[in-house]
Coordinates of C-alpha atoms in Angstrom, one line a residue:
S1 CA -43.0 -229.4 98.1
R2 CA -46.2 -231.1 99.4
N3 CA -48.2 -228.2 97.9
L4 CA -46.4 -228.5 94.6
N5 CA -47.1 -232.2 94.5
H6 CA -50.8 -231.5 95.0
L7 CA -50.7 -228.8 92.3
W8 CA -49.0 -231.0 89.7
A9 CA -51.4 -233.9 90.6
T10 CA -54.4 -231.8 89.9
G11 CA -53.1 -230.4 86.6
S12 CA -52.6 -226.9 87.8
T13 CA -50.3 -224.4 86.3
V14 CA -47.4 -223.9 88.7
M15 CA -45.4 -220.8 89.6
I16 CA -42.3 -221.5 91.8
W17 CA -40.7 -218.7 93.9
D18 CA -37.2 -218.0 92.8
H19 CA -35.1 -219.5 95.5
P20 CA -31.9 -221.6 95.9
A21 CA -33.4 -224.6 97.6
Q22 CA -33.6 -227.8 95.6
E23 CA -35.9 -230.8 95.9
H24 CA -34.9 -234.2 94.6
Y25 CA -37.1 -233.8 91.5
Y26 CA -35.9 -230.3 90.5
A27 CA -33.4 -231.7 87.9
G28 CA -36.4 -233.0 86.0
L29 CA -38.2 -229.6 85.9
E30 CA -38.0 -227.2 82.9
E31 CA -39.0 -223.6 83.3
G32 CA -41.6 -222.7 80.7
R33 CA -42.7 -226.3 80.3
T34 CA -43.4 -227.6 83.9
H35 CA -43.6 -224.2 85.8
L36 CA -42.7 -220.6 85.7
V37 CA -40.3 -218.9 88.2
F38 CA -41.3 -215.6 89.9
N39 CA -40.1 -213.2 92.6
A40 CA -41.6 -210.3 94.5
T41 CA -41.3 -207.9 91.5
T42 CA -42.4 -210.3 88.8
A43 CA -45.3 -212.2 90.4
V44 CA -48.1 -210.2 88.8
E45 CA -46.4 -210.2 85.4
V46 CA -45.8 -214.0 85.5
A47 CA -49.4 -214.7 86.6
K48 CA -50.7 -212.5 83.7
Q49 CA -48.5 -214.4 81.3
I50 CA -50.3 -217.6 82.3
T51 CA -53.9 -216.1 82.4
D52 CA -53.4 -214.2 79.1
N53 CA -51.8 -217.1 77.1
Y54 CA -53.9 -220.2 76.7
R55 CA -51.1 -222.1 74.9
L56 CA -48.6 -221.4 77.7
A57 CA -51.2 -222.4 80.3
R58 CA -51.9 -225.6 78.4
R59 CA -48.2 -226.4 78.1
L60 CA -47.7 -225.8 81.8
R61 CA -50.7 -228.1 82.6
E62 CA -49.2 -230.8 80.3
G63 CA -45.9 -230.3 82.0
A64 CA -47.6 -230.7 85.3
A65 CA -49.0 -234.0 84.2
D66 CA -45.5 -235.2 83.2
V67 CA -44.1 -234.1 86.6
Q68 CA -46.8 -236.0 88.4
R69 CA -46.5 -239.1 86.3
E70 CA -42.6 -239.2 86.2
L71 CA -41.3 -237.4 89.3
V72 CA -43.7 -237.1 92.2
C73 CA -46.2 -239.9 91.8
A74 CA -46.5 -242.2 94.9
D75 CA -44.3 -244.9 93.3
C76 CA -41.8 -242.2 92.2
L77 CA -41.5 -240.8 95.7
H78 CA -41.4 -244.4 97.1
G79 CA -38.5 -245.2 94.8
F80 CA -36.6 -242.0 95.6
L81 CA -37.1 -242.6 99.3
L82 CA -36.0 -246.3 99.0
E83 CA -32.8 -245.3 97.1
T84 CA -32.1 -242.6 99.7
L85 CA -32.6 -245.0 102.6
K86 CA -30.3 -247.6 100.8
A87 CA -27.6 -244.9 100.5
F88 CA -28.0 -244.0 104.2
R89 CA -27.9 -247.7 105.1
A90 CA -24.7 -248.2 103.3
H91 CA -23.0 -245.0 104.5
F92 CA -24.1 -245.3 108.2
S93 CA -24.1 -249.1 108.5
T94 CA -27.7 -249.0 109.8
N95 CA -27.9 -252.7 109.0
L96 CA -26.2 -253.2 112.4
A97 CA -29.2 -251.6 114.1
L98 CA -32.2 -252.2 111.9
D99 CA -31.9 -255.4 109.8
D100 CA -33.8 -257.7 112.1
V101 CA -36.6 -257.5 114.6
E102 CA -34.5 -257.9 117.7
T103 CA -31.9 -255.2 116.8
A104 CA -34.6 -252.9 115.5
R105 CA -36.5 -253.1 118.7
A106 CA -33.3 -252.7 120.8
T107 CA -32.4 -249.6 118.7
L108 CA -35.8 -248.1 119.2
K109 CA -35.9 -248.8 122.9
G110 CA -36.6 -245.5 124.7
V111 CA -37.9 -243.8 121.5
E112 CA -41.5 -242.7 121.1
C113 CA -42.7 -243.6 117.6
G114 CA -46.2 -242.1 117.8
D115 CA -45.4 -239.7 115.0
F116 CA -44.4 -242.6 112.7
V117 CA -47.8 -244.3 112.4
E118 CA -48.9 -243.3 108.9
Y119 CA -47.7 -243.9 105.4
V120 CA -49.0 -243.5 101.9
S121 CA -49.7 -246.5 99.7
H122 CA -51.1 -246.1 96.2
G123 CA -52.3 -242.6 97.0
V124 CA -54.1 -243.7 100.2
V125 CA -53.0 -242.7 103.7
E126 CA -52.7 -245.9 105.7
K127 CA -52.0 -246.4 109.4
V128 CA -49.5 -248.8 110.8
P129 CA -51.7 -251.6 112.2
P130 CA -51.6 -252.5 115.8
S131 CA -49.6 -255.7 116.3
N132 CA -50.1 -258.7 118.6
V133 CA -46.6 -258.1 119.9
K134 CA -46.6 -256.4 123.3
A135 CA -44.0 -253.8 124.2
G136 CA -41.4 -254.8 126.7
P137 CA -39.8 -252.6 129.5
G138 CA -38.6 -249.3 128.0
E139 CA -40.4 -249.9 124.7
D140 CA -43.1 -247.7 123.1
Q141 CA -46.0 -249.8 121.7
S142 CA -46.0 -247.6 118.6
C143 CA -42.4 -248.6 117.9
V144 CA -43.1 -252.3 118.5
D145 CA -46.1 -252.0 116.1
L146 CA -43.9 -250.3 113.5
V147 CA -41.2 -252.9 113.7
A148 CA -43.8 -255.7 113.5
A149 CA -45.2 -254.1 110.4
A150 CA -41.8 -253.6 108.9
F151 CA -40.9 -257.2 109.4
A152 CA -44.3 -258.8 108.7
P153 CA -44.2 -261.7 106.3
S154 CA -45.0 -260.7 102.8

C-alpha cells in the first residue's frame, strides 16, 4: 500500500498483483483506468501492454493522478483514519480511556510509546515535540509527550 501510494503520487503506471486483500481505497479503483492486474503467468504480457500502448499508459497515469488526488492524498488518508478511529471509539467506548489528559495518561501507564513519535502533516513527516510535562512513576516520557501533543490547545 505504501509503495502504491508513492507510485500513484509520482504519476506512475501501476500494476497490482492479483490477490484477495483489500485496502480502504480499492473500491475507488478501476482496472484499466487506475491500474492493471497481473499474476505470475501474465506479468510480462501486462507490462508489454503498458510499454507498447502509449494511450493505455497515459490513461493509467491520469488514473494514478485521480487516485492520488481523491483516495490516497494526505488529507484523504487523514479523513479515512479519522473516520475509522471514530468508529472504533464508538464501538469500543475508548472515550472512557482516551478523552482527557488524565485518563489517557492513566491508560498509557506502563506502555512504551517510542514507536508513536512521528506523523505526516501536509506531506511532511513531523515528530511529536517534547513536552514540558514530566513523566510520573510508571509512565514513558514518549507517551506523556504524545498525550500532551494530542491535547495541546489549538
